[in-house]
Amino acid sequence: MTDLAERRGMNTSVYQPAEDSGLLAQAAVGRVSGRVLEVGTGSGWVAERLATKTDADVVASDLNPHACRQAAERAAALRADGHRGFEVVRGSLVEPFRDDAFDAVAFNPPYLPEDLEAARDDWMEVALTGGEDGREIIDPFLDTVGRVLKPGGTVFLLVSSFTGYDEVLARAEANGFGHEVVVQESYPYETLTVLALE
Amino acid sequence: MKESLMDILCDPLDKSELELEVDERDGDEILEGRLIGTVTGEVYPIEDGIPNLLPPDMRD
């Protein structure tokens, strides 16, 4: 399965936009306004789509310092072209943000179970791998994201069939979220779904 | 980062407020400085305009 990693930009330390990024942006554009957080922004591509295709104030965060720099460069280039940019914060999930700060939060999480990914011990592994079951990052995200959402706010979460769709839904429900499928696409190797959680 | 970002940032350790100290600005962009936890006293650097709000044990 290492070809999957190759398809996803193995030779870089920052996750570059792929099918999942496109689906997440497609799902969120048109459904967000106010202030929006993109968690795990990587290259900042989804944040750029949100900043240019919606009227929302966009904040992007990532754990990876290289990703934060790429995203900040993307935001600076947008401003230089006369667009509104977006803000970049280095942090872990929603930890550095205040209660009720956002109208929407979007997340394309690291979700590949470990055995689908050669152990790499680098930033790309952090970007791709969700631990043994693929949910090591999604679970704490679902447990904590409600704190930073305004009442009536929405989470846009990308879920892969590799990750265990039913398990992700169960965790969301345990945290009090109802769900709606915004978009779902099947590819030869996985099915990707963007859920809106409210 | 823009100063308005202060409205939504908090200390990742205990969600308390942060104090901003600025060393260098470019227009309304804060390029260098630090955010300091008003309760924890923890110092979070702002470098090249990016605030690093990882808890100390998660930094490189």
mmCIF file of C-alpha atoms in Angstrom:
data_model
loop_
_atom_site.group_PDB
_atom_site.id
_atom_site.type_symbol
_atom_site.label_atom_id
_atom_site.label_comp_id
_atom_site.label_asym_id
_atom_site.label_seq_id
_atom_site.Cartn_x
_atom_site.Cartn_y
_atom_site.Cartn_z
ATOM 1 C CA MET A 1 0.000 0.000 0.000
ATOM 2 C CA THR A 2 2.973 2.331 -0.109
ATOM 3 C CA ASP A 3 1.730 3.557 -3.486
ATOM 4 C CA LEU A 4 -1.069 5.241 -1.560
ATOM 5 C CA ALA A 5 1.501 7.284 0.333
ATOM 6 C CA GLU A 6 3.249 8.086 -2.931
ATOM 7 C CA ARG A 7 0.026 9.308 -4.457
ATOM 8 C CA ARG A 8 -0.261 11.634 -1.496
ATOM 9 C CA GLY A 9 3.029 13.415 -1.877
ATOM 10 C CA MET A 10 5.400 11.190 0.049
ATOM 11 C CA ASN A 11 8.433 13.235 -0.950
ATOM 12 C CA THR A 12 7.496 16.348 0.941
ATOM 13 C CA SER A 13 7.059 17.192 4.593
ATOM 14 C CA VAL A 14 3.715 18.924 4.024
ATOM 15 C CA TYR A 15 0.525 17.196 2.829
ATOM 16 C CA GLN A 16 -0.448 18.576 -0.564
ATOM 17 C CA PRO A 17 -4.058 18.881 -1.758
ATOM 18 C CA ALA A 18 -5.650 15.646 -2.973
ATOM 19 C CA GLU A 19 -9.166 14.286 -3.617
ATOM 20 C CA ASP A 20 -10.029 14.531 0.077
ATOM 21 C CA SER A 21 -9.031 18.214 0.243
ATOM 22 C CA GLY A 22 -11.212 18.958 -2.793
ATOM 23 C CA LEU A 23 -14.225 17.199 -1.261
ATOM 24 C CA LEU A 24 -13.844 19.013 2.057
ATOM 25 C CA ALA A 25 -13.655 22.396 0.321
ATOM 26 C CA GLN A 26 -16.592 21.517 -1.930
ATOM 27 C CA ALA A 27 -18.668 20.557 1.108
ATOM 28 C CA ALA A 28 -17.840 23.617 3.210
ATOM 29 C CA VAL A 29 -17.963 26.357 0.546
ATOM 30 C CA GLY A 30 -21.525 27.628 0.370
ATOM 31 C CA ARG A 31 -22.298 26.360 3.871
ATOM 32 C CA VAL A 32 -19.996 28.513 6.012
ATOM 33 C CA SER A 33 -20.050 32.123 7.102
ATOM 34 C CA GLY A 34 -18.864 34.103 10.084
ATOM 35 C CA ARG A 35 -15.614 32.758 11.520
ATOM 36 C CA VAL A 36 -14.273 29.406 10.349
ATOM 37 C CA LEU A 37 -11.381 27.254 11.574
ATOM 38 C CA GLU A 38 -9.608 24.726 9.384
ATOM 39 C CA VAL A 39 -7.755 22.253 11.599
ATOM 40 C CA GLY A 40 -4.736 20.469 10.079
ATOM 41 C CA THR A 41 -4.549 22.834 7.138
ATOM 42 C CA GLY A 42 -1.355 21.354 5.652
ATOM 43 C CA SER A 43 -0.456 23.447 2.599
ATOM 44 C CA GLY A 44 -3.378 25.798 3.344
ATOM 45 C CA TRP A 45 -5.248 24.865 0.176
ATOM 46 C CA VAL A 46 -8.674 24.317 1.776
ATOM 47 C CA ALA A 47 -8.253 27.496 3.856
ATOM 48 C CA GLU A 48 -7.535 29.397 0.628
ATOM 49 C CA ARG A 49 -10.714 28.011 -0.978
ATOM 50 C CA LEU A 50 -12.733 29.082 2.070
ATOM 51 C CA ALA A 51 -11.108 32.527 2.152
ATOM 52 C CA THR A 52 -11.679 33.202 -1.552
ATOM 53 C CA LYS A 53 -15.031 31.447 -2.160
ATOM 54 C CA THR A 54 -16.910 32.511 0.998
ATOM 55 C CA ASP A 55 -17.260 35.680 3.043
ATOM 56 C CA ALA A 56 -16.037 33.921 6.193
ATOM 57 C CA ASP A 57 -13.065 35.008 8.301
ATOM 58 C CA VAL A 58 -10.764 32.011 8.049
ATOM 59 C CA VAL A 59 -8.254 30.735 10.582
ATOM 60 C CA ALA A 60 -6.025 27.762 9.719
ATOM 61 C CA SER A 61 -4.023 25.675 12.185
ATOM 62 C CA ASP A 62 -1.534 22.843 11.997
ATOM 63 C CA LEU A 63 0.800 20.940 14.305
ATOM 64 C CA ASN A 64 3.555 20.851 11.664
ATOM 65 C CA PRO A 65 5.791 23.957 11.510
ATOM 66 C CA HIS A 66 6.535 23.375 7.814
ATOM 67 C CA ALA A 67 2.814 23.257 7.063
ATOM 68 C CA CYS A 68 2.249 26.461 9.033
ATOM 69 C CA ARG A 69 4.927 28.215 6.958
ATOM 70 C CA GLN A 70 3.494 26.966 3.638
ATOM 71 C CA ALA A 71 -0.009 27.999 4.673
ATOM 72 C CA ALA A 72 1.210 31.437 5.823
ATOM 73 C CA GLU A 73 3.001 31.924 2.474
ATOM 74 C CA ARG A 74 -0.219 31.020 0.688
ATOM 75 C CA ALA A 75 -2.137 33.534 2.819
ATOM 76 C CA ALA A 76 0.461 36.244 2.128
ATOM 77 C CA ALA A 77 0.273 35.556 -1.632
ATOM 78 C CA LEU A 78 -3.530 35.910 -1.475
ATOM 79 C CA ARG A 79 -3.223 39.290 0.250
ATOM 80 C CA ALA A 80 -0.627 40.411 -2.309
ATOM 81 C CA ASP A 81 -3.191 39.575 -5.035
ATOM 82 C CA GLY A 82 -5.763 41.758 -3.307
ATOM 83 C CA HIS A 83 -7.766 38.919 -1.720
ATOM 84 C CA ARG A 84 -8.513 38.583 1.937
ATOM 85 C CA GLY A 85 -6.045 36.132 3.357
ATOM 86 C CA PHE A 86 -6.409 33.891 6.361
ATOM 87 C CA GLU A 87 -4.672 33.631 9.740
ATOM 88 C CA VAL A 88 -2.313 30.768 10.595
ATOM 89 C CA VAL A 89 -1.796 29.363 14.096
ATOM 90 C CA ARG A 90 0.486 26.501 15.132
ATOM 91 C CA GLY A 91 -1.359 24.334 17.602
ATOM 92 C CA SER A 92 -2.834 20.951 18.466
ATOM 93 C CA LEU A 93 -6.430 20.400 17.265
ATOM 94 C CA VAL A 94 -8.666 23.073 18.853
ATOM 95 C CA GLU A 95 -6.618 23.509 22.051
ATOM 96 C CA PRO A 96 -5.418 27.128 21.499
ATOM 97 C CA PHE A 97 -8.893 28.524 20.720
ATOM 98 C CA ARG A 98 -11.468 30.043 23.029
ATOM 99 C CA ASP A 99 -14.882 28.618 23.823
ATOM 100 C CA ASP A 100 -17.589 29.483 21.251
ATOM 101 C CA ALA A 101 -15.002 31.060 18.896
ATOM 102 C CA PHE A 102 -16.167 29.570 15.566
ATOM 103 C CA ASP A 103 -19.300 29.240 13.453
ATOM 104 C CA ALA A 104 -17.751 26.271 11.665
ATOM 105 C CA VAL A 105 -14.732 23.978 11.943
ATOM 106 C CA ALA A 106 -13.422 21.940 8.980
ATOM 107 C CA PHE A 107 -11.013 19.012 9.334
ATOM 108 C CA ASN A 108 -9.421 16.574 6.898
ATOM 109 C CA PRO A 109 -7.754 14.456 9.563
ATOM 110 C CA PRO A 110 -4.836 12.044 9.421
ATOM 111 C CA TYR A 111 -6.821 8.846 9.035
ATOM 112 C CA LEU A 112 -4.847 5.962 7.539
ATOM 113 C CA PRO A 113 -4.504 3.009 9.913
ATOM 114 C CA GLU A 114 -0.831 2.410 10.661
ATOM 115 C CA ASP A 115 -0.570 -0.811 8.658
ATOM 116 C CA LEU A 116 -1.490 1.017 5.436
ATOM 117 C CA GLU A 117 1.480 3.263 5.803
ATOM 118 C CA ALA A 118 5.143 2.353 6.034
ATOM 119 C CA ALA A 119 6.403 3.653 9.364
ATOM 120 C CA ARG A 120 8.183 6.856 8.447
ATOM 121 C CA ASP A 121 8.624 8.799 11.644
ATOM 122 C CA ASP A 122 8.432 12.148 9.884
ATOM 123 C CA TRP A 123 5.942 14.968 9.377
ATOM 124 C CA MET A 124 4.276 13.214 6.434
ATOM 125 C CA GLU A 125 3.466 10.230 8.642
ATOM 126 C CA VAL A 126 1.944 12.631 11.161
ATOM 127 C CA ALA A 127 -0.146 14.110 8.340
ATOM 128 C CA LEU A 128 -1.388 10.735 7.087
ATOM 129 C CA THR A 129 -1.563 8.288 9.935
ATOM 130 C CA GLY A 130 -4.304 8.055 12.503
ATOM 131 C CA GLY A 131 -2.689 5.415 14.705
ATOM 132 C CA GLU A 132 -3.580 1.713 14.897
ATOM 133 C CA ASP A 133 -7.246 2.112 13.958
ATOM 134 C CA GLY A 134 -7.000 5.371 11.970
ATOM 135 C CA ARG A 135 -8.980 7.237 14.631
ATOM 136 C CA GLU A 136 -6.240 8.283 17.052
ATOM 137 C CA ILE A 137 -6.621 11.942 16.006
ATOM 138 C CA ILE A 138 -10.306 11.944 14.987
ATOM 139 C CA ASP A 139 -11.478 10.721 18.413
ATOM 140 C CA PRO A 140 -9.874 13.503 20.501
ATOM 141 C CA PHE A 141 -10.965 16.001 17.847
ATOM 142 C CA LEU A 142 -14.610 14.898 18.190
ATOM 143 C CA ASP A 143 -14.288 14.933 21.987
ATOM 144 C CA THR A 144 -13.048 18.553 22.091
ATOM 145 C CA VAL A 145 -14.359 20.423 19.043
ATOM 146 C CA GLY A 146 -17.740 21.206 20.621
ATOM 147 C CA ARG A 147 -16.079 23.596 23.078
ATOM 148 C CA VAL A 148 -14.905 26.031 20.360
ATOM 149 C CA LEU A 149 -18.125 25.883 18.299
ATOM 150 C CA LYS A 150 -20.735 28.570 18.745
ATOM 151 C CA PRO A 151 -24.247 27.296 19.534
ATOM 152 C CA GLY A 152 -25.681 26.144 16.193
ATOM 153 C CA GLY A 153 -22.197 25.828 14.694
ATOM 154 C CA THR A 154 -21.197 23.079 12.262
ATOM 155 C CA VAL A 155 -18.240 20.703 11.968
ATOM 156 C CA PHE A 156 -17.256 19.513 8.472
ATOM 157 C CA LEU A 157 -15.320 16.279 8.910
ATOM 158 C CA LEU A 158 -13.818 14.165 6.144
ATOM 159 C CA VAL A 159 -14.139 10.434 6.816
ATOM 160 C CA SER A 160 -12.496 7.674 4.784
ATOM 161 C CA SER A 161 -13.758 4.103 4.520
ATOM 162 C CA PHE A 162 -10.289 3.115 5.806
ATOM 163 C CA THR A 163 -11.088 4.781 9.099
ATOM 164 C CA GLY A 164 -14.331 3.088 10.086
ATOM 165 C CA TYR A 165 -17.308 5.214 9.155
ATOM 166 C CA ASP A 166 -19.666 3.699 11.746
ATOM 167 C CA GLU A 167 -17.140 4.120 14.541
ATOM 168 C CA VAL A 168 -16.595 7.791 13.674
ATOM 169 C CA LEU A 169 -20.362 8.377 13.613
ATOM 170 C CA ALA A 170 -20.761 6.654 16.981
ATOM 171 C CA ARG A 171 -18.069 8.883 18.506
ATOM 172 C CA ALA A 172 -19.728 12.001 17.059
ATOM 173 C CA GLU A 173 -23.118 10.910 18.472
ATOM 174 C CA ALA A 174 -21.541 10.202 21.870
ATOM 175 C CA ASN A 175 -20.428 13.841 21.845
ATOM 176 C CA GLY A 176 -23.972 15.032 21.137
ATOM 177 C CA PHE A 177 -23.640 15.667 17.404
ATOM 178 C CA GLY A 178 -26.286 14.868 14.831
ATOM 179 C CA HIS A 179 -24.988 14.274 11.312
ATOM 180 C CA GLU A 180 -25.765 14.828 7.675
ATOM 181 C CA VAL A 181 -23.816 13.467 4.700
ATOM 182 C CA VAL A 182 -22.858 16.481 2.592
ATOM 183 C CA VAL A 183 -20.933 14.674 -0.125
ATOM 184 C CA GLN A 184 -19.698 11.140 -0.715
ATOM 185 C CA GLU A 185 -17.379 9.880 -3.464
ATOM 186 C CA SER A 186 -16.043 6.400 -4.162
ATOM 187 C CA TYR A 187 -12.549 5.874 -5.519
ATOM 188 C CA PRO A 188 -10.861 2.587 -6.478
ATOM 189 C CA TYR A 189 -9.175 2.374 -3.099
ATOM 190 C CA GLU A 190 -11.503 4.152 -0.663
ATOM 191 C CA THR A 191 -14.811 5.937 -0.193
ATOM 192 C CA LEU A 192 -14.612 9.484 1.108
ATOM 193 C CA THR A 193 -17.477 11.191 2.933
ATOM 194 C CA VAL A 194 -17.791 14.699 4.292
ATOM 195 C CA LEU A 195 -20.097 14.803 7.297
ATOM 196 C CA ALA A 196 -21.734 17.954 8.616
ATOM 197 C CA LEU A 197 -22.034 17.561 12.405
ATOM 198 C CA GLU A 198 -24.288 19.845 14.394
ATOM 199 C CA MET B 1 -0.893 37.425 12.829
ATOM 200 C CA LYS B 2 -3.366 40.244 13.183
ATOM 201 C CA GLU B 3 -4.063 41.636 16.636
ATOM 202 C CA SER B 4 -7.760 40.776 16.199
ATOM 203 C CA LEU B 5 -6.777 37.112 16.452
ATOM 204 C CA MET B 6 -6.362 37.730 20.199
ATOM 205 C CA ASP B 7 -10.190 37.621 20.434
ATOM 206 C CA ILE B 8 -10.209 33.870 19.761
ATOM 207 C CA LEU B 9 -6.855 32.628 21.107
ATOM 208 C CA CYS B 10 -6.328 31.237 24.588
ATOM 209 C CA ASP B 11 -3.648 29.470 26.585
ATOM 210 C CA PRO B 12 -3.788 25.841 25.369
ATOM 211 C CA LEU B 13 -2.945 24.601 28.857
ATOM 212 C CA ASP B 14 -5.899 25.999 30.808
ATOM 213 C CA LYS B 15 -7.902 28.120 28.281
ATOM 214 C CA SER B 16 -7.123 31.295 30.212
ATOM 215 C CA GLU B 17 -6.384 34.610 28.503
ATOM 216 C CA LEU B 18 -3.105 35.518 26.847
ATOM 217 C CA GLU B 19 -1.169 38.746 26.966
ATOM 218 C CA LEU B 20 0.441 40.022 23.752
ATOM 219 C CA GLU B 21 3.957 41.452 23.602
ATOM 220 C CA VAL B 22 5.034 42.782 20.186
ATOM 221 C CA ASP B 23 8.637 43.120 19.027
ATOM 222 C CA GLU B 24 8.045 43.795 15.318
ATOM 223 C CA ARG B 25 5.055 44.837 13.196
ATOM 224 C CA ASP B 26 4.458 45.296 9.470
ATOM 225 C CA GLY B 27 1.300 47.391 9.131
ATOM 226 C CA ASP B 28 -1.390 45.544 11.081
ATOM 227 C CA GLU B 29 0.586 42.273 10.964
ATOM 228 C CA ILE B 30 2.466 41.246 14.108
ATOM 229 C CA LEU B 31 5.620 39.512 12.870
ATOM 230 C CA GLU B 32 7.641 38.866 16.010
ATOM 231 C CA GLY B 33 6.706 38.803 19.663
ATOM 232 C CA ARG B 34 5.141 36.484 22.176
ATOM 233 C CA LEU B 35 1.925 35.484 23.871
ATOM 234 C CA ILE B 36 2.095 34.965 27.590
ATOM 235 C CA GLY B 37 -0.375 32.976 29.663
ATOM 236 C CA THR B 38 -1.902 35.334 32.211
ATOM 237 C CA VAL B 39 -2.417 32.428 34.616
ATOM 238 C CA THR B 40 0.254 29.867 33.653
ATOM 239 C CA GLY B 41 3.016 32.360 32.814
ATOM 240 C CA GLU B 42 3.891 30.142 29.840
ATOM 241 C CA VAL B 43 5.536 31.987 26.924
ATOM 242 C CA TYR B 44 4.381 31.193 23.369
ATOM 243 C CA PRO B 45 6.564 32.700 20.636
ATOM 244 C CA ILE B 46 5.300 34.536 17.544
ATOM 245 C CA GLU B 47 7.785 33.951 14.708
ATOM 246 C CA ASP B 48 7.415 35.118 11.094
ATOM 247 C CA GLY B 49 3.879 36.129 11.958
ATOM 248 C CA ILE B 50 2.866 32.651 13.177
ATOM 249 C CA PRO B 51 1.976 32.197 16.857
ATOM 250 C CA ASN B 52 3.192 28.856 18.201
ATOM 251 C CA LEU B 53 0.540 27.788 20.691
ATOM 252 C CA LEU B 54 1.724 24.240 21.187
ATOM 253 C CA PRO B 55 2.100 23.339 24.861
ATOM 254 C CA PRO B 56 5.797 23.290 25.871
ATOM 255 C CA ASP B 57 5.950 19.466 25.914
ATOM 256 C CA MET B 58 4.754 19.271 22.267
ATOM 257 C CA ARG B 59 7.272 21.701 20.791
ATOM 258 C CA ASP B 60 10.266 20.453 18.845
#
